[in-house]
């Protein structure tokens, strides 16, 4: 049986009768940059997340850049983050002229280890940028305590974690700012690139509204350097339709993860370890196995989709060579990069497909 890593066609087939009229409405109005469709989505998603403000932007990458710009972070500043994440997290720090400072991860959660952070804080440090990796929240209480004690901003990279929560509070509503991606493969995916910045702070929200539109207010009067970070109207319309389904989709991912957990319980595979304070939305169902490359090839040969997120830590990437890191600097992150493998977890998976994936893994592990 073929089991794709992700099947967006199946998702679209179930909701196209709602999506297409929403797109047509934007086309008829020709309000295609920001506009009422984006404003309506912003209201709905702010209510969903439980934050004071939600501002639609062009992508999750631009959400991170805009958030750092709103905090006036730039050359000479440092931002502490994880080396085990998608490039955009550290890339955004560099894009605003600041320096990413990496801290190793926790073995089980794959998220930044708060116990290692204070050793990296100095007078140049301006913010902490944790990532809620694979849909599970980082230890935000510990991070908030560190941020408060050192007067640092706390920015959540929640690109993979919409609907996830910690101690009942949704990701994106915990720190000073939250950044989301709606890349099509995300739990809530747009029809292309789109993103979101969330905050409870009225002043930060006002700055972000100016920053995402080149820094102008009113039109053609520029108070600061901004960017072209405006969300398209069509993305706002599609996301509003999909947001109504997100809760159910996340529940399906959680049910799929539970079945995987049960089927792989007695195998050498380490299944995801979820903190009891967290509700994960399983953007990825990521296992650990020492023979990762062999298992990946075995599954691929059987027509089972799987992927490695991420095969090389950021401190080992050529573009960050100027930071001077060596192999071994962040051992937990490096070990994870050599062992992780993500399995199909999307909401439309059938039980038969999940059992097919699990059986293949058990066969390989012997």
PDB file of N, CA, C and O in Angstrom, residues 42 50 60 72 92 108 111 138 183 191 220 252 266 299 337:
ATOM      1  N   UNK A  42      -7.941  37.629  10.638  1.00  0.00           N
ATOM      2  CA  UNK A  42      -7.186  38.085  11.812  1.00  0.00           C
ATOM      3  C   UNK A  42      -8.056  38.065  13.066  1.00  0.00           C
ATOM      4  O   UNK A  42      -7.600  37.650  14.143  1.00  0.00           O
ATOM      5  N   UNK A  50      -6.371  33.133  21.309  1.00  0.00           N
ATOM      6  CA  UNK A  50      -6.542  33.780  22.600  1.00  0.00           C
ATOM      7  C   UNK A  50      -5.534  34.883  22.833  1.00  0.00           C
ATOM      8  O   UNK A  50      -4.978  35.029  23.930  1.00  0.00           O
ATOM      9  N   UNK A  60       5.704  32.733   7.257  1.00  0.00           N
ATOM     10  CA  UNK A  60       6.228  32.532   8.594  1.00  0.00           C
ATOM     11  C   UNK A  60       7.605  33.128   8.753  1.00  0.00           C
ATOM     12  O   UNK A  60       7.955  33.654   9.823  1.00  0.00           O
ATOM     13  N   UNK A  72      12.934  46.282  17.587  1.00  0.00           N
ATOM     14  CA  UNK A  72      14.114  47.110  17.293  1.00  0.00           C
ATOM     15  C   UNK A  72      15.415  46.347  17.496  1.00  0.00           C
ATOM     16  O   UNK A  72      16.435  46.905  17.929  1.00  0.00           O
ATOM     17  N   UNK A  92      16.117  34.671  10.183  1.00  0.00           N
ATOM     18  CA  UNK A  92      15.469  35.949  10.480  1.00  0.00           C
ATOM     19  C   UNK A  92      16.349  36.812  11.376  1.00  0.00           C
ATOM     20  O   UNK A  92      16.419  38.042  11.213  1.00  0.00           O
ATOM     21  N   UNK A 108      14.353  14.747  24.840  1.00  0.00           N
ATOM     22  CA  UNK A 108      13.040  14.170  24.557  1.00  0.00           C
ATOM     23  C   UNK A 108      12.133  15.074  23.740  1.00  0.00           C
ATOM     24  O   UNK A 108      11.445  14.624  22.829  1.00  0.00           O
ATOM     25  N   UNK A 111      13.102  20.513  21.898  1.00  0.00           N
ATOM     26  CA  UNK A 111      13.019  21.962  22.062  1.00  0.00           C
ATOM     27  C   UNK A 111      14.208  22.481  22.856  1.00  0.00           C
ATOM     28  O   UNK A 111      14.894  21.726  23.556  1.00  0.00           O
ATOM     29  N   UNK A 138       7.553  24.531  23.761  1.00  0.00           N
ATOM     30  CA  UNK A 138       8.757  24.571  24.583  1.00  0.00           C
ATOM     31  C   UNK A 138       8.355  24.858  26.035  1.00  0.00           C
ATOM     32  O   UNK A 138       7.203  25.185  26.332  1.00  0.00           O
ATOM     33  N   UNK A 183       2.422  27.984   5.525  1.00  0.00           N
ATOM     34  CA  UNK A 183       2.885  27.258   4.345  1.00  0.00           C
ATOM     35  C   UNK A 183       1.946  26.064   4.136  1.00  0.00           C
ATOM     36  O   UNK A 183       1.440  25.490   5.103  1.00  0.00           O
ATOM     37  N   UNK A 191      -3.049  28.823   0.513  1.00  0.00           N
ATOM     38  CA  UNK A 191      -2.902  28.469  -0.897  1.00  0.00           C
ATOM     39  C   UNK A 191      -1.619  29.103  -1.432  1.00  0.00           C
ATOM     40  O   UNK A 191      -1.609  29.794  -2.449  1.00  0.00           O
ATOM     41  N   UNK A 220       2.491  56.762   2.080  1.00  0.00           N
ATOM     42  CA  UNK A 220       3.606  57.522   1.530  1.00  0.00           C
ATOM     43  C   UNK A 220       4.315  58.394   2.561  1.00  0.00           C
ATOM     44  O   UNK A 220       5.179  59.190   2.202  1.00  0.00           O
ATOM     45  N   UNK A 252      -7.638  14.675  14.870  1.00  0.00           N
ATOM     46  CA  UNK A 252      -7.328  13.503  14.071  1.00  0.00           C
ATOM     47  C   UNK A 252      -5.821  13.206  14.125  1.00  0.00           C
ATOM     48  O   UNK A 252      -5.412  12.039  14.216  1.00  0.00           O
ATOM     49  N   UNK A 266       6.381  -1.643  21.653  1.00  0.00           N
ATOM     50  CA  UNK A 266       7.346  -2.687  22.036  1.00  0.00           C
ATOM     51  C   UNK A 266       8.510  -2.801  21.057  1.00  0.00           C
ATOM     52  O   UNK A 266       9.194  -3.829  21.023  1.00  0.00           O
ATOM     53  N   UNK A 299      11.460   2.192   4.084  1.00  0.00           N
ATOM     54  CA  UNK A 299      10.094   2.696   3.941  1.00  0.00           C
ATOM     55  C   UNK A 299       9.862   3.276   2.548  1.00  0.00           C
ATOM     56  O   UNK A 299       8.817   3.040   1.926  1.00  0.00           O
ATOM     57  N   UNK A 337      19.652  15.028  14.921  1.00  0.00           N
ATOM     58  CA  UNK A 337      19.709  15.176  13.470  1.00  0.00           C
ATOM     59  C   UNK A 337      20.096  13.871  12.779  1.00  0.00           C
ATOM     60  O   UNK A 337      19.738  13.646  11.619  1.00  0.00           O
TER      61      UNK A 337
END
